[in-house]
XYZ file of C-alpha atoms in Angstrom:
607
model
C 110.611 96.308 132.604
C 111.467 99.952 131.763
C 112.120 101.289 128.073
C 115.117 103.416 128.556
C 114.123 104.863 125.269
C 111.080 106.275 126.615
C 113.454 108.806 128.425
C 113.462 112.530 126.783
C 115.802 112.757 123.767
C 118.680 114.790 124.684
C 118.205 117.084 121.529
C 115.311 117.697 119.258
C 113.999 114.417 117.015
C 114.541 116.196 113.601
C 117.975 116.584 114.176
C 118.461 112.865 114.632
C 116.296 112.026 112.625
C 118.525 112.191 109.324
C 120.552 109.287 109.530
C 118.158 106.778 110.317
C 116.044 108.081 107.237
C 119.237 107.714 105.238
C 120.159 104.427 105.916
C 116.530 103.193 105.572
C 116.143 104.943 102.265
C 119.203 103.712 101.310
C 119.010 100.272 102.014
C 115.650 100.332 99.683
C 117.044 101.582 97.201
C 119.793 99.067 97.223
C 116.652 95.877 97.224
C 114.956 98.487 94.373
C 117.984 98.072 92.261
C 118.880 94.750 93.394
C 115.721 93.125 92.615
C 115.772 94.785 88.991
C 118.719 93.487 88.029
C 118.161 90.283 89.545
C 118.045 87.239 86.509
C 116.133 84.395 87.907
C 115.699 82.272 84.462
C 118.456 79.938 84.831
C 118.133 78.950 89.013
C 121.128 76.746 90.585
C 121.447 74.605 93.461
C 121.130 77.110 95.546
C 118.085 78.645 94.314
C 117.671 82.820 94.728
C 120.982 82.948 96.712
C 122.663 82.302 93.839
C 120.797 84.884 91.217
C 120.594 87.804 93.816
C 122.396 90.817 92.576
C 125.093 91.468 95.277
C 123.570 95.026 96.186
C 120.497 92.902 97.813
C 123.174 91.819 100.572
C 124.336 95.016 101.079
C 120.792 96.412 101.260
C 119.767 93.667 103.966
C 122.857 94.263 105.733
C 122.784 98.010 106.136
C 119.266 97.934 106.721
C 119.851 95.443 109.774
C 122.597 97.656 111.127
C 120.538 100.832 110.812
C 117.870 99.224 112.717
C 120.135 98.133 115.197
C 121.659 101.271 116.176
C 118.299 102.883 115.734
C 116.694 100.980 118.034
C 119.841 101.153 120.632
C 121.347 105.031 119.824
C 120.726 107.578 122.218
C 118.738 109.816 119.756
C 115.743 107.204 118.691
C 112.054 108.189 118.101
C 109.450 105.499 118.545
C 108.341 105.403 114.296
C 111.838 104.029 113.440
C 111.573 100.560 114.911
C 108.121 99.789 113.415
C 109.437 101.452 109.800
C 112.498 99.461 109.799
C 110.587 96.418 110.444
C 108.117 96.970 107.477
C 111.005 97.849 105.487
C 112.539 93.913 106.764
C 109.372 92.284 105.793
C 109.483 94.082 102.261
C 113.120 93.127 101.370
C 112.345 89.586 103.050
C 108.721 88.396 101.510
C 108.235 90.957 98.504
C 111.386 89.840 96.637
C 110.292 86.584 95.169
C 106.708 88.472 94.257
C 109.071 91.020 92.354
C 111.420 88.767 90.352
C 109.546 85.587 89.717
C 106.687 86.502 86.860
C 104.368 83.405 88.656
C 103.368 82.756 91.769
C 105.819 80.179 93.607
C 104.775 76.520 95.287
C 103.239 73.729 93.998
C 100.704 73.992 97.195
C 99.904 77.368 96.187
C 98.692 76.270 92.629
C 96.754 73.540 94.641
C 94.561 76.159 96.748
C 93.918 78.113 93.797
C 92.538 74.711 92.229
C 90.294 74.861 95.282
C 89.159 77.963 95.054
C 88.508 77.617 91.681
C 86.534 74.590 92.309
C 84.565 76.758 94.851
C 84.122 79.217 91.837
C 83.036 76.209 89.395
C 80.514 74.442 91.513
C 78.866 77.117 93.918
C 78.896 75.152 96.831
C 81.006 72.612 98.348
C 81.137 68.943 97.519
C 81.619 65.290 99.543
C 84.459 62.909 98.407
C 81.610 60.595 95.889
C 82.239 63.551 93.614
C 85.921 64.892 94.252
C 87.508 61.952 96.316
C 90.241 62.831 98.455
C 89.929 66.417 97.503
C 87.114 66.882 99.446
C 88.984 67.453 103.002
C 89.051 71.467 101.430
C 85.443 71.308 101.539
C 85.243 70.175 105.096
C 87.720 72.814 106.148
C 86.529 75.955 103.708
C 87.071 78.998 105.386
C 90.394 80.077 103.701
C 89.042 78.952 100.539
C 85.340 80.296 100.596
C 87.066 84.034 101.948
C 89.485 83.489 99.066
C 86.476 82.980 96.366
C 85.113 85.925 97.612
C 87.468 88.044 97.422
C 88.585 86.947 93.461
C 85.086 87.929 93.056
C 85.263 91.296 94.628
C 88.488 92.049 92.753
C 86.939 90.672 89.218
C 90.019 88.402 88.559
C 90.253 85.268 86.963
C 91.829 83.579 89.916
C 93.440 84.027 92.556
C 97.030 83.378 91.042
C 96.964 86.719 90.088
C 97.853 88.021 93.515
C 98.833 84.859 95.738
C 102.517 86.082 94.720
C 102.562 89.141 97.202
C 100.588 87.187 99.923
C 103.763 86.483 102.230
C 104.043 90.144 102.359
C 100.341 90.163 102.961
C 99.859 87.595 105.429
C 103.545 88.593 107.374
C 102.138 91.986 107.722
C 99.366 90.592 109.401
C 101.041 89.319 112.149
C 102.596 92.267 113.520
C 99.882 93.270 115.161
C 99.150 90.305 117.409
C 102.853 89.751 117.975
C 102.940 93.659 119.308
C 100.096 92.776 121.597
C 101.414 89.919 122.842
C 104.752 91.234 123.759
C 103.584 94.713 124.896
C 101.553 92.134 127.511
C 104.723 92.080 129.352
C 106.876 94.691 128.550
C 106.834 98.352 127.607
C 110.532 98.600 126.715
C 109.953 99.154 122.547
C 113.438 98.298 122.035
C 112.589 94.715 123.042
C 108.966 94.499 121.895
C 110.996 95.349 118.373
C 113.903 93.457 118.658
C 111.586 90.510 119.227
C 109.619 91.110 116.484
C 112.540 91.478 114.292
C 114.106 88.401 115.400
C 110.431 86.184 114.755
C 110.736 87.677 111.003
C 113.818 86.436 110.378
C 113.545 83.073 111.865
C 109.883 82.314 110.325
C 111.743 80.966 107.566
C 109.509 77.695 107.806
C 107.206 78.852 104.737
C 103.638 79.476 106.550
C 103.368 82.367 105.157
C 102.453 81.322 101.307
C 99.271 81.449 100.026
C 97.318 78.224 102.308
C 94.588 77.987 105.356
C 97.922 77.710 107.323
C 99.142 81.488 107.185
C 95.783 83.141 107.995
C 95.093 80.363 110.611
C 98.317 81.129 112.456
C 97.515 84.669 112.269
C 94.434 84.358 113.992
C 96.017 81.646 116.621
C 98.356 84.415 117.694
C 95.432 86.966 117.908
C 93.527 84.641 119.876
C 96.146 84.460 122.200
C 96.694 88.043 122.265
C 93.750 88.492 123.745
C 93.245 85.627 126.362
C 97.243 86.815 127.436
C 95.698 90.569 127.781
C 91.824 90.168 129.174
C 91.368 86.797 130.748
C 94.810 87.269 133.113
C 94.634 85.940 136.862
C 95.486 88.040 139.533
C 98.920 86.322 139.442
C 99.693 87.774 135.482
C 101.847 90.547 134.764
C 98.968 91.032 132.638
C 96.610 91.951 135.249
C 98.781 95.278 135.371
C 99.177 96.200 131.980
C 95.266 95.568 130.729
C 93.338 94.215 133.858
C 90.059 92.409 133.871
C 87.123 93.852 131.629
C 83.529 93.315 133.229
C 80.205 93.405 131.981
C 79.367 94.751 128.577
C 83.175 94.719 127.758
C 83.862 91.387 128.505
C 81.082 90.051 126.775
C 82.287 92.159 123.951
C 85.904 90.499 123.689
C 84.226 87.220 124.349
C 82.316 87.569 121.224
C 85.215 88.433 118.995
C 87.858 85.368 120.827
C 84.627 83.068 119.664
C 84.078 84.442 116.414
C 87.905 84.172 115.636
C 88.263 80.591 117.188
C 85.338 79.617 114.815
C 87.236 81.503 112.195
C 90.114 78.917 112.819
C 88.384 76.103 113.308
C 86.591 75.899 109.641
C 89.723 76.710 108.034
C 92.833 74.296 109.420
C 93.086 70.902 110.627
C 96.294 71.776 112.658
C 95.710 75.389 114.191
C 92.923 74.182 116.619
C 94.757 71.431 118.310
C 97.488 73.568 119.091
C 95.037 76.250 120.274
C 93.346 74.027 122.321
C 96.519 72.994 123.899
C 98.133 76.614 124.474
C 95.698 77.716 126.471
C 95.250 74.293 128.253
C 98.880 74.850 129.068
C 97.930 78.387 130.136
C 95.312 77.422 132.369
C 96.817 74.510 134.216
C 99.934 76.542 134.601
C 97.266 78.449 137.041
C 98.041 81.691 135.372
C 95.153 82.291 133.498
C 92.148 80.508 135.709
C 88.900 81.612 133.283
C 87.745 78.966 131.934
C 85.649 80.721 128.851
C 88.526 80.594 126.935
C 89.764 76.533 127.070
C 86.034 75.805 127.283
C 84.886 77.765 124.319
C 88.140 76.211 121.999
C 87.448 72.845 122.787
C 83.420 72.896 121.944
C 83.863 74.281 119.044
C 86.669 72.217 117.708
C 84.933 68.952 118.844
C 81.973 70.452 117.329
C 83.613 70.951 113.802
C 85.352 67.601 114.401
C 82.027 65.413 114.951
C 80.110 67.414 112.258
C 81.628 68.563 109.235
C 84.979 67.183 109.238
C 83.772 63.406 110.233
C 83.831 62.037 106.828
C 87.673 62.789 106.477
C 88.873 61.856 110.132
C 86.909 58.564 110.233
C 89.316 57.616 107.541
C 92.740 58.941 108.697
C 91.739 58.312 112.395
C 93.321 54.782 112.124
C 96.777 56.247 111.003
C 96.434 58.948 112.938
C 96.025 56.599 116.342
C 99.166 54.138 115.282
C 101.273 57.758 114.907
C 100.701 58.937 118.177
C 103.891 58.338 120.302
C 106.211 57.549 117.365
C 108.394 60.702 117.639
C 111.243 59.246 115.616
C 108.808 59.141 112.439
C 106.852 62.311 113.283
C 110.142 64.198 112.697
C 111.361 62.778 109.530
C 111.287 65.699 107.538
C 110.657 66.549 103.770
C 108.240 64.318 103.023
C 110.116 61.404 103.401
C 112.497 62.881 100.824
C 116.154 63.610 101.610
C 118.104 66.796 100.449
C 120.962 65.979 98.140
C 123.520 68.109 96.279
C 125.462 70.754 97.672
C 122.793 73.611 97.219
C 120.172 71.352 99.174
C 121.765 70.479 101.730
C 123.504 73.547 102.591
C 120.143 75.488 102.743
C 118.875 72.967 105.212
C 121.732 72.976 107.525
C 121.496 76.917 107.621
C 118.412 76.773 108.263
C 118.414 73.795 111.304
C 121.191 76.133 112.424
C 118.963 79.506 112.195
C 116.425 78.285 114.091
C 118.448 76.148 116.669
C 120.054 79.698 117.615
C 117.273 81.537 118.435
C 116.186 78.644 120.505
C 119.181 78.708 122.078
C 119.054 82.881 122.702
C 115.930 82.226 123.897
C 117.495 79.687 126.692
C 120.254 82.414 127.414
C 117.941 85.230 127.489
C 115.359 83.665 130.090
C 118.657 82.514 132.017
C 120.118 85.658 132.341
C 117.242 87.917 132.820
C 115.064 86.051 135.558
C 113.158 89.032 136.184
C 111.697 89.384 132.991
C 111.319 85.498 133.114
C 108.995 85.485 135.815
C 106.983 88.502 134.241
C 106.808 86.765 130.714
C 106.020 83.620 132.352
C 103.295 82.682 130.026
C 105.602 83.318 126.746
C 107.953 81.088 128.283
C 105.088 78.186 128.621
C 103.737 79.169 124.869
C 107.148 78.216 123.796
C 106.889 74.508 125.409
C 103.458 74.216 124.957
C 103.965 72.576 121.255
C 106.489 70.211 122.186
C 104.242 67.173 122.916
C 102.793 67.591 119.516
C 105.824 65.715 118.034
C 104.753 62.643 119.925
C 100.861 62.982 118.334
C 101.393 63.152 114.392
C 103.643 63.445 111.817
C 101.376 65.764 109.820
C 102.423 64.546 106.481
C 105.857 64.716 107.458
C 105.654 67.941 108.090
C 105.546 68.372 112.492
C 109.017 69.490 112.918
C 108.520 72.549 110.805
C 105.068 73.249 112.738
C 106.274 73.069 115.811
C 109.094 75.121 115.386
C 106.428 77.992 113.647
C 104.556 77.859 116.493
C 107.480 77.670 119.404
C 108.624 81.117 117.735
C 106.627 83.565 118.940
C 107.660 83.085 122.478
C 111.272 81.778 121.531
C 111.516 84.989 119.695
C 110.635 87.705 123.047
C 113.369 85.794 124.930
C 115.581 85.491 121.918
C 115.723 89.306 122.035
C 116.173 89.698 125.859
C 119.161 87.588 124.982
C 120.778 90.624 122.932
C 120.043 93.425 125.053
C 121.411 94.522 128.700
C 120.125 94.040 131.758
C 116.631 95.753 132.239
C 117.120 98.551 134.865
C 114.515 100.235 136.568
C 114.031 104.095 135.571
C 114.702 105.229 139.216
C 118.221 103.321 139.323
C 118.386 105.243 135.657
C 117.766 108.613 137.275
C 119.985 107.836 140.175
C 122.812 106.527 138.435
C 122.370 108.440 135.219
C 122.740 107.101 131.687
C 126.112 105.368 131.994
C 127.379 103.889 128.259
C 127.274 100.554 128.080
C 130.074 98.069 127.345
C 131.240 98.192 123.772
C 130.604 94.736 123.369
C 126.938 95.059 124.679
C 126.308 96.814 120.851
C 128.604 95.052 118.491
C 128.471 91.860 119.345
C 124.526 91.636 119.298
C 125.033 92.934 116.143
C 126.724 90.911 114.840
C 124.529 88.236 116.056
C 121.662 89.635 114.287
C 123.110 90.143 110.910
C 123.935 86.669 110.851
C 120.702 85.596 111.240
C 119.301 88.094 109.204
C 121.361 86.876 106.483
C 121.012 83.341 107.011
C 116.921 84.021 106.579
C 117.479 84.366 102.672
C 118.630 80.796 102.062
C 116.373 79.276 104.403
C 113.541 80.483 103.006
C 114.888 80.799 98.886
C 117.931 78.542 98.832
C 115.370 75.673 97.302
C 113.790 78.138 94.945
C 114.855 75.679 91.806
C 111.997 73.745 93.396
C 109.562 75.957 94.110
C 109.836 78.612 90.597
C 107.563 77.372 88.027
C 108.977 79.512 84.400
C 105.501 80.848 82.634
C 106.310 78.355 79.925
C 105.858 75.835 82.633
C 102.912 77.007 83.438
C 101.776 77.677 79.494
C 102.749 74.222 79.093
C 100.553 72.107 81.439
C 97.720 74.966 80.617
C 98.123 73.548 77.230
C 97.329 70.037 78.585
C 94.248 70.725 80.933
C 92.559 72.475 78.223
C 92.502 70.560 75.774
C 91.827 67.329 78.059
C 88.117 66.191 77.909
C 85.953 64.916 81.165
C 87.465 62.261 82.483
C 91.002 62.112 81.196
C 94.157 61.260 83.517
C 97.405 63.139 83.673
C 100.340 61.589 84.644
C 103.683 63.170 86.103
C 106.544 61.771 88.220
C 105.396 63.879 90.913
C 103.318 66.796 92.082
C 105.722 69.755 91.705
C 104.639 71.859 88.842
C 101.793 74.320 88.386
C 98.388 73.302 87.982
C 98.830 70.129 89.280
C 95.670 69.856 90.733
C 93.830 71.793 87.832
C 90.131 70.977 87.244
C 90.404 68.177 89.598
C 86.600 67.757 89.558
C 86.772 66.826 86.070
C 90.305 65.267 85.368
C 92.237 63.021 87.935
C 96.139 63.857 88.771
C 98.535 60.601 89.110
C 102.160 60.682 90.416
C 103.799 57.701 89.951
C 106.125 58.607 92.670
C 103.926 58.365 95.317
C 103.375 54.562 94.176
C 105.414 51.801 95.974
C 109.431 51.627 95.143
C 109.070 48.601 93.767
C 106.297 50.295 90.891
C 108.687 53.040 90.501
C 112.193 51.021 90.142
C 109.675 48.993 87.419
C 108.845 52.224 85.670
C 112.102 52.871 85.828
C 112.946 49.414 84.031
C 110.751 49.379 81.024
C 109.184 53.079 81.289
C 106.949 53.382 78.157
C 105.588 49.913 78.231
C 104.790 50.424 82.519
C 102.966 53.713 82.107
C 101.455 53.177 79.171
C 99.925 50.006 81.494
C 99.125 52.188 84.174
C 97.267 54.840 81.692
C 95.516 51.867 79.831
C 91.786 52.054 82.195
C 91.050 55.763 81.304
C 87.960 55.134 79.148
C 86.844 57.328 76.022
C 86.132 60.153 75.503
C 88.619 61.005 78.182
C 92.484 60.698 77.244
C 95.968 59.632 79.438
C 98.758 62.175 79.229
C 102.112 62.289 80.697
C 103.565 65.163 81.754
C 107.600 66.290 81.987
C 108.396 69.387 83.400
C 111.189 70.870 84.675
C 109.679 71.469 88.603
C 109.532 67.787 88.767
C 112.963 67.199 87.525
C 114.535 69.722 89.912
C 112.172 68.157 92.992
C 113.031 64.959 91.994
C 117.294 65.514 91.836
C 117.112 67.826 94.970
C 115.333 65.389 97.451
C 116.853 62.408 96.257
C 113.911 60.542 94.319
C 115.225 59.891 90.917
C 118.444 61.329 89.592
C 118.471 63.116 86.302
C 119.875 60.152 84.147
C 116.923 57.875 85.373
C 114.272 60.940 84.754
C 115.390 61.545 81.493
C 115.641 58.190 79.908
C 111.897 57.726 81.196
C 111.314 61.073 79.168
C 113.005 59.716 76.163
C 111.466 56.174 76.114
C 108.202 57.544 76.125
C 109.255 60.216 73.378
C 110.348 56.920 71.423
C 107.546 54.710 72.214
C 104.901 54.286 69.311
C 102.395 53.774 72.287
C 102.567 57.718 72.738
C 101.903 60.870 70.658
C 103.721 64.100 71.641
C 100.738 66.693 72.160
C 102.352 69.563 73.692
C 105.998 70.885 74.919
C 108.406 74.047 74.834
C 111.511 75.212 76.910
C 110.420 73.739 80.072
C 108.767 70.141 79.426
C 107.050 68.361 77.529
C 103.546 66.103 77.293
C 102.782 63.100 75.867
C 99.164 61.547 74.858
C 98.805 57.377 75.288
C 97.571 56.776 71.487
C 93.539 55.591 71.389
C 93.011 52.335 70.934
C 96.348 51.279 71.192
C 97.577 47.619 72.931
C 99.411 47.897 75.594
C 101.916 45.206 75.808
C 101.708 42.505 79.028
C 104.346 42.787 81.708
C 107.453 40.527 81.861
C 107.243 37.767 84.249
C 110.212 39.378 86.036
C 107.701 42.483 86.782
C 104.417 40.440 87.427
C-alpha cells in the first residue's frame, strides 16, 4: 500500500507548517488551562466528566480535528502525525496525574505494598509467611524492576510517581505498535490513524501502575519482531524486513528470549496469550519458524512447573471447572453490577466505544481486501484471543483482556475503515491527484471525534471510585502506623489506599468478600457481628474497622450496599461501647474493638 503523503509537497513545508503548529499549540494550551482550573474535590456520578473545565473538550476536540486534517491535507510533513499523537496521549493519560494530588486505584496502592514488601524483606517470600500474597513473589519481575528503580530515584515509594505511569507506560507502546503496522504498510497516514484510533479505544485501564501494562508492552514487542524477522516466504513481511541469517538472527533471537523471559516472571496472563498468538501465527502457515512458538512455550512451562507451582497447584482446580463456561468468564466487574445513572452510562459508552472499532475493523478489512490479504497476520492477532473467553474468567476480569489484546489489530483495520481506497503511486501519477469526495474527510471525522470523546468517560467516568482525597490516604496512614504486629483491619471492602499496607505484618479483612448471608447478618446487628468477627486477633495486636469514603462510593456504584445500609453500619459501630474511635477526618473514619472486651453471642436467628 502506497502513502500518498510520501508524494513531494506542492510548496515548501514551512509555509504549511503554521497551522498545524497552531492548532496543536492551541489545543495544549486549552488542556494547560483546563486542567488548572479543573476542581476534583467534590466527584459525582460521573466521575472527571463531570469536574472537567469545559475548555478540556474543546482542547480534545480541536486537537482531534487538527490531527485529522493534518494527517489528510495536501501540505503534511511526516513530524505532525507522531506530535499530534504524543500530544493525544498527554491530554488522555497525564490529566488525572495533574489534577488528582494521589495516585488513583486501589490496585495501584496494592503493588506499591509489594514493592514495599520487596524493600522490607530483601528477598522474596512463600505463602507460610505472607499467605495469599505470595503469588507477587512467584511472578516478581514488575515488582523487583520497580524496587529498583525507587532505589535509584531515592524515594520513599513508589507512590510518588505511579501517578504519571499511564503516560509512561502508553508512551511505551508506540514503538512496537509503529513496528507492527509499518510490517505491512508504509502509508503513515494509516500507520497513524491506527495508532490514534488504539489510544483512544485502550480505555480498558492496563495502563496503571501493575505487571499488566509493562507485560503488554513487551507482548506487542515480541510480536513486533516475530511479524518482522521470522516471516515465511508467503508474508508481506518477507518484503518489508526479510529473513536475517547468521550472526543477526542469533542476535534478535537473543533479545525475543530475553523479552519472553521478561514476560514470563512478571504476569500470569501475558504468556498464555503469547503462547497462543504466535501458535495462531504459525498454524495459520504464515510464519513457519518454529524458534519462536518453541522458545514461548519452554519457558512458560518452565516458570509454570518451577516457581509459580505453589500458587497454580491451588487455583488449578478452579481454574479446570472454568474452562468452557463462557457465560461466567464474561460477567464483568467483579461480580458487581453498575448502578446509578453516572455508572451505568460510563459503561454503556464504553461497550459502545469499543464495539465500534470492532465493527470499523469488520468494514475496513471488508472493503479493502487488498490490504486484507497483506495484513493477514493482524487480522489473525485480532481472533487469536477469542478462545480465551472459554478458558478463565480471570477474576472476572476476561472480557476487558481480551478486548486489550484484540486492539492492536482491530485498531490497523479500524483505520483502513476511515480512509479511501489505497491506490497505487503509478495510477497516482497517471491519473493525478484527483480530490476526494467531501464526505471521504468529514464524515471520518466525525467518526473519530466521537470516539475520541467517548475515551474520557470510559476511562474517568468511574473516577468517584478510583480518587482516594489525601485525607483518605492520611487517614488509613494513621491506622497502619500505629497498629502493632499482628493486628487486623477491617473495611467493607478493598477500595481505599493502603489497603494492603504492611501486609507482612498486619492482615486486611473485607467483609464483603464473605458470603451474602455474613454480610446481610452484618448488616442486621453490625457492631455486635464485627465485633465477633474481630474477637480472635490476640494481644499485643489490635482489630480496627475502617470507613472511608472509596468504599462507600465502590460500594453505591456497583451495587453492593446502598448508602443507608453503609452508614447505619458506620453509626452502630460509632455507638457501640464494644468500639473506641481511634482515628477519622473529612473522608472516614476508624474504629478500635476495645481490649478485653466480651463480645456478645449471636442470636439464634443468626447461628
Amino acid at each position: 500500500m502506497t502513502d500518498l503523503s510520501d508524494l513531494p509537497p506542492a510548496r515548501p513545508w514551512r509555509s504549511s507548517a503554521l497551522w498545524p503548529a497552531a492548532a496543536l499549540l492551541a489545543s495544549l494550551a486549552l488542556w494547560g488551562y483546563a486542567v488548572t482550573h479543573t476542581d476534583v474535590s467534590g466527584l459525582g456520578d460521573f466521575g472527571l466528566v463531570g469536574a472537567l473545565h469545559p475548555a478540556f473538550w474543546a482542547g480534545l476536540a480541536l486537537l482531534t480535528a487538527g490531527f485529522w486534517l493534518t494527517l489528510r491535507g495536501p501540505y503534511r510533513h511526516p513530524a505532525w502525525a507522531p506530535a499530534y499523537v504524543v500530544g493525544l496521549l498527554v491530554m488522555e493519560r497525564a490529566t488525572q496525574a495533574v489534577v488528582y494530588p494521589t495516585p488513583l486505584y486501589a490496585w495501584a496502592w496494592k503493588h506499591d505494598a509489594v514493592i514495599d514488601h520487596l524493600l522490607t524483606a530483601g528477598r522474596l517470600q512463600s505463602a507460610d509467611v505472607v499467605g495469599d500474597m505470595a503469588v507477587y513473589d512467584q511472578w516478581p519481575g514488575f515488582f523487583a524492576a520497580q524496587a529498583a528503580l525507587v532505589k535509584l530515584l531515592g524515594v520513599d515509594s513508589a507512590a510518588q510517581f505511579m501517578a504519571w505511569w499511564p503516560l509512561v507506560s502508553s508512551l511505551m507502546l508506540l514503538l512496537p505498535l509503529l513496528l507492527m503496522y509499518r510490517t505491512f504498510t508504509e502509508d503513515r497516514r494509516l500507520v497513524w490513524l491506527a495508532v490514534w484510533i488504539f489510544s483512544v479505544a485502550n480505555w480498558v485501564g492496563q495502563d496503571y501502575f501493575s505487571p499488566q501494562s509493562v507485560a503488554f508492552a513487551l507482548h506487542l514487542g515480541i510480536l513486533a519482531i516475530v511479524l518482522r524477522r521470522y516471516a515465511g516466504g508467503t508474508s508481506a513481511a518477507t518484503s518489508t524486513s526479510g529473513k536475517a541469517g547468521g550472526p543477526r538472527q542469533a542476535v534478535w533471537t537473543v533479545l525475543f528470549t530475553l523479552l519472553v523471559v521478561a514476560v514470563v516472571i512478571s504476569h500470569q496472563l501475558t504468556p498464555g496469550m503469547l503462547v497462543v498468538s504466535l501458535a495462531v501465527l504459525f498454524f495459520a502457515r504464515h510464519y513457519r519458524d518454529k524458534v519462536p512458538l518453541i522458545t514461548t512455550a519452554v519457558i512458560f512451562l518452565a516458570w509454570c512447573l518451577t516457581a509459580a507451582l505453589p500458587f497454580l497447584s491451588a487455583t488449578m482446580p478452579d481454574m479446570l471447572r472454568s474452562i468452557g463456561d463462557i457465560g461466567g468468564n464474561v460477567a464483568t466487574g467483579y461480580g458487581a453490577t453498575p448502578t446509578g445513572t453516572g455508572a451505568v452510562t460510563t459503561s454503556w459508552v464504553a461497550r459502545l466505544l469499543s464495539a465500534s472499532v470492532l465493527l470499523l475493523a469488520a468494514v475496513g478489512a471488508l472493503r479493502q481486501p487488498v490490504l486484507r490479504h497483506r495484513a493477514l497476520p493482524l487480522l489473525l492477532l485480532a481472533l487469536a484471543p477469542l478462545p480465551m473467553f472459554a478458558a478463565s474468567s480471570y477474576g472476572s476480569e476476561m472480557i476487558f483482556r481480551v478486548l486489550m489484546f484484540m486492539l492492536p489489530g482491530a485498531a490497523f483495520f479500524a483505520a483502513a475503515a476511515l480512509l479511501p481506497q489505497a491506490r497505487t503511486l503509478t495510477a497516482v501519477e497517471a491519473q493525478g491527484t484527483r480530490p476526494e469526495p467531501r464526505r471521504f474527510v468529514w464524515l471520518p471525522l466525525l467518526a473519530l471525534l466521537a470516539g475520541t470523546l467517548a475515551f474520557v468517560p470510559s476511562y474517568s467516568g468511574k473516577d468517584r471510585i478510583s480518587y482516594f482525597p489525601p485525607a483518605e490516604v492520611d487517614l488509613v496512614r494513621q491506622v497502619i502506623d500505629k497498629a502493632p504486629d499482628g493486628s487486623l483491619v477491617v473495611a467493607a471492602d478493598r477500595n481505599y489506599p493502603l489497603a494492603f499496607a504492611d501486609y507482612w505484618r498486619v492482615d486486611h479483612y473485607w467483609f464483603l468478600d464473605d458470603a451474602r448471608e455474613h454480610v446481610d447478618r452484618i448488616v442486621r446487628e453490625p457492631a455486635a457481628t464485627l465485633a465477633r468477627d474481630m474477637a480472635s486477633v490476640e494481644a499485643p495486636g489490635r482489630a480496627y474497622v475502617l470507613f472511608t469514603r472509596g468504599q462507600f462510593a465502590d460500594s453505591e456504584m456497583n451495587g453492593l450496599l446502598d448508602k443507608g445500609q453503609l452508614d447505619r453500619i458506620e453509626r452502630s459501630v460509632a455507638a457501640s461501647p464494644l468500639f473506641e474511635r481511634v482515628a477519622g477526618n473529612s473522608a472516614g473514619s476508624a474504629y478500635a474493638l476495645r481490649s478485653g472486651t466480651e463480645t456478645p453471642e449471636p442470636k439464634e436467628a443468626d447461628r
